[in-house]
CSV table of C-alpha atoms in Angstrom, one decimal:
chain,number,residue,atom,x,y,z
A,36,GLN,CA,-123.9,50.1,169.2
A,37,ARG,CA,-121.6,51.5,166.6
A,38,ARG,CA,-118.5,50.7,168.7
A,39,TYR,CA,-119.9,47.2,169.1
A,40,GLN,CA,-120.2,46.8,165.3
A,41,ASP,CA,-116.7,48.1,164.8
A,42,LEU,CA,-115.3,45.6,167.3
A,43,LEU,CA,-117.3,42.8,165.6
A,44,GLY,CA,-115.7,43.8,162.3
A,45,ILE,CA,-112.2,43.8,163.8
A,46,LEU,CA,-112.9,40.4,165.4
A,47,ALA,CA,-114.1,38.9,162.1
A,48,ALA,CA,-111.0,40.3,160.3
A,49,LEU,CA,-108.7,38.9,163.0
A,50,GLN,CA,-110.5,35.6,162.9
A,51,ALA,CA,-110.1,35.5,159.1
A,52,ARG,CA,-106.4,36.3,159.5
A,53,ILE,CA,-106.0,33.5,162.1
A,54,ASP,CA,-107.8,31.1,159.8
A,55,ALA,CA,-105.5,32.0,156.9
A,56,LEU,CA,-102.4,31.7,159.1
A,57,ALA,CA,-103.6,28.3,160.4
A,58,HIS,CA,-104.1,27.2,156.8
A,59,ARG,CA,-100.5,28.3,155.9
A,60,ILE,CA,-99.2,26.5,158.9
A,61,ARG,CA,-101.0,23.3,157.9
A,62,VAL,CA,-99.6,23.6,154.3
A,63,ARG,CA,-96.1,24.1,155.6
A,64,GLU,CA,-96.4,21.2,158.0
A,65,LEU,CA,-97.6,19.0,155.1
A,66,ALA,CA,-94.6,20.3,153.0
A,67,ILE,CA,-92.2,19.4,155.9
A,68,ASP,CA,-93.7,15.9,156.1
A,69,LEU,CA,-93.4,15.4,152.3
A,70,LEU,CA,-89.9,16.7,152.3
A,71,GLY,CA,-89.0,14.5,155.2
A,72,GLY,CA,-90.3,11.5,153.4
A,73,ALA,CA,-88.4,12.4,150.3
A,74,ILE,CA,-85.2,12.9,152.2
A,75,HIS,CA,-85.7,9.6,154.0
A,76,TYR,CA,-86.2,7.8,150.6
A,77,ILE,CA,-83.2,9.5,148.9
A,78,SER,CA,-81.0,8.9,152.0
A,79,GLN,CA,-82.0,5.2,152.1
A,80,ARG,CA,-81.3,4.8,148.4
A,81,PHE,CA,-78.0,6.7,148.5
A,82,ASN,CA,-76.8,4.8,151.6
A,83,THR,CA,-77.7,1.5,150.0
A,84,GLU,CA,-75.8,2.4,146.8
A,85,ILE,CA,-72.7,3.5,148.8
A,86,ARG,CA,-73.0,0.4,151.0
A,87,ASN,CA,-73.1,-1.8,147.9
A,88,LEU,CA,-70.2,-0.1,146.2
A,89,ALA,CA,-68.1,-0.3,149.4
A,90,ALA,CA,-68.9,-4.0,149.8
A,91,ASP,CA,-66.3,-4.9,147.2
A,92,SER,CA,-63.4,-3.0,148.6
A,93,LEU,CA,-64.1,-3.2,152.3
A,94,PRO,CA,-63.3,-6.9,152.8
A,95,ARG,CA,-60.2,-6.4,150.7
A,96,PHE,CA,-58.9,-3.5,152.7
A,97,THR,CA,-59.7,-5.2,156.0
A,98,LYS,CA,-58.5,-8.7,155.0
A,99,GLY,CA,-62.0,-10.1,155.4
A,100,ARG,CA,-62.6,-8.9,158.9
A,101,TYR,CA,-65.3,-6.5,157.9
A,102,GLU,CA,-67.6,-7.1,154.9
A,103,HIS,CA,-70.7,-4.9,155.2
A,104,LEU,CA,-71.6,-1.4,156.2
A,105,GLN,CA,-74.6,0.2,157.7
A,106,ILE,CA,-75.1,3.9,157.0
A,107,ASP,CA,-77.9,5.7,158.7
A,108,GLU,CA,-79.7,8.9,157.8
A,109,ASN,CA,-77.3,10.9,159.8
A,110,LEU,CA,-74.4,9.3,157.9
A,111,LYS,CA,-73.2,7.3,161.0
A,112,VAL,CA,-71.3,4.3,159.7
A,113,LYS,CA,-71.2,0.9,161.3
A,114,ALA,CA,-69.2,-2.1,160.0
A,115,PHE,CA,-70.2,-5.8,160.3
A,116,SER,CA,-67.5,-7.7,162.1
A,117,ASN,CA,-67.2,-11.3,160.9
A,118,GLU,CA,-65.4,-12.1,164.1
A,119,LYS,CA,-68.2,-10.8,166.4
A,120,ARG,CA,-71.0,-11.5,163.9
A,121,ASN,CA,-72.5,-8.1,164.6
A,122,PHE,CA,-72.4,-4.5,163.4
A,123,MET,CA,-69.9,-2.3,165.3
A,124,ASP,CA,-69.7,1.4,165.8
A,125,LEU,CA,-66.5,2.9,164.4
A,126,ASP,CA,-65.4,3.9,167.9
A,127,GLU,CA,-65.3,0.2,168.8
A,128,ILE,CA,-62.8,-0.5,166.0
A,129,SER,CA,-59.1,0.3,165.9
A,130,SER,CA,-58.1,3.6,164.4
A,131,GLY,CA,-56.2,1.9,161.5
A,132,THR,CA,-59.2,-0.2,160.6
A,133,GLN,CA,-61.5,2.9,160.9
A,134,ARG,CA,-59.3,4.6,158.3
A,135,GLN,CA,-59.5,1.6,156.0
A,136,ILE,CA,-63.3,1.6,156.4
A,137,MET,CA,-63.5,5.3,155.6
A,138,LEU,CA,-61.2,4.9,152.6
A,139,ALA,CA,-63.6,2.3,151.3
A,140,VAL,CA,-66.5,4.7,151.9
A,141,ARG,CA,-64.6,7.6,150.1
A,142,LEU,CA,-63.8,5.3,147.2
A,143,ALA,CA,-67.5,4.3,147.0
A,144,LEU,CA,-68.5,7.9,147.0
A,145,SER,CA,-66.1,8.6,144.2
A,146,GLN,CA,-67.4,5.7,142.2
A,147,LYS,CA,-71.0,6.9,142.8
A,148,LEU,CA,-70.0,10.3,141.6
A,149,VAL,CA,-68.4,8.9,138.5
A,150,ASN,CA,-71.3,6.7,137.7
A,151,SER,CA,-74.0,9.4,138.2
A,152,VAL,CA,-72.3,12.5,136.8
A,153,ILE,CA,-69.6,11.5,134.4
A,154,GLN,CA,-70.6,8.0,133.3
A,155,GLY,CA,-67.4,6.7,132.0
A,156,PRO,CA,-63.9,5.7,132.9
A,157,GLN,CA,-62.0,8.2,134.9
A,158,MET,CA,-58.7,8.8,136.7
A,159,LEU,CA,-58.8,8.8,140.5
A,160,PHE,CA,-56.5,11.1,142.4
A,161,LEU,CA,-55.8,10.2,146.1
A,162,ASP,CA,-53.9,12.7,148.2
A,163,GLU,CA,-52.3,11.0,151.2
A,164,PRO,CA,-55.1,8.3,151.5
A,165,PHE,CA,-52.8,6.2,153.7
A,166,ALA,CA,-51.9,8.8,156.2
A,167,PHE,CA,-51.6,7.2,159.6
A,168,PHE,CA,-51.7,3.7,158.1
A,169,ASP,CA,-49.0,1.3,159.2
A,170,GLU,CA,-46.8,-0.1,156.5
A,171,ASP,CA,-48.8,-3.4,156.3
A,172,ARG,CA,-52.1,-1.6,155.9
A,173,THR,CA,-50.6,0.7,153.3
A,174,ALA,CA,-49.1,-2.2,151.3
A,175,SER,CA,-52.3,-4.2,151.3
A,176,SER,CA,-54.4,-1.1,150.4
A,177,LEU,CA,-52.1,-0.3,147.5
A,178,ALA,CA,-52.6,-3.9,146.3
A,179,VAL,CA,-56.4,-3.6,146.5
A,180,LEU,CA,-56.7,-0.2,144.7
A,181,PRO,CA,-56.4,-1.5,141.1
A,182,GLN,CA,-59.2,-4.0,141.8
A,183,ILE,CA,-61.8,-1.7,143.2
A,184,SER,CA,-63.5,-0.6,140.0
A,185,ARG,CA,-63.3,-0.7,136.3
A,186,ASP,CA,-64.5,2.9,136.3
A,187,PHE,CA,-61.1,4.1,137.5
A,188,THR,CA,-58.7,3.5,134.6
A,189,GLN,CA,-55.8,5.2,136.4
A,190,ILE,CA,-55.2,5.8,140.1
A,191,TRP,CA,-52.8,8.4,141.2
A,192,VAL,CA,-51.6,8.3,144.8
A,193,THR,CA,-49.5,10.9,146.6
A,194,SER,CA,-47.8,9.9,149.7
A,195,GLN,CA,-44.8,10.9,151.9
A,196,THR,CA,-43.6,7.3,151.8
A,197,PHE,CA,-44.5,4.0,150.2
A,198,PRO,CA,-43.7,0.5,151.6
A,199,ALA,CA,-40.4,-0.8,150.3
A,200,ALA,CA,-41.9,-3.9,148.7
A,201,SER,CA,-44.7,-2.0,146.9
A,202,ARG,CA,-44.9,-2.5,143.2
A,203,PHE,CA,-46.9,-0.4,140.8
A,204,ASP,CA,-46.7,1.3,137.5
């Protein structure tokens, strides 16, 4: 009888521990769901802001061939092709145009950083932003840079070469 009572006590203690652990698991699952929702909301908002900021420079860099971006939660980028009237994965787009698209994204990220952290005009330093661009893409990108944002009062560009016809201060 005594052994039976001892075992019942152990069983009750173990059951209480199981119940406590189950409660902790439910609390953590709820926290994971809440964090997932917050991440989704923040990601959507961030991606929308980057998309909107890139919408100005993207058509200029791509001579109107691509105007809009989609950025999903995993930061996968798609570009809207005016020619095909559909969003295209980057691997469906030429490597030169991919680089132009990603330059527009990097500039949008820079502008978002300036807007949210510094809040005022800044200089922008670009180290080899046109690496692997052909001369035409480089020249058109250089022409677009001064127009991308009033937040960047000066844009410094380092490059191995510049197109011969390029004019800048």
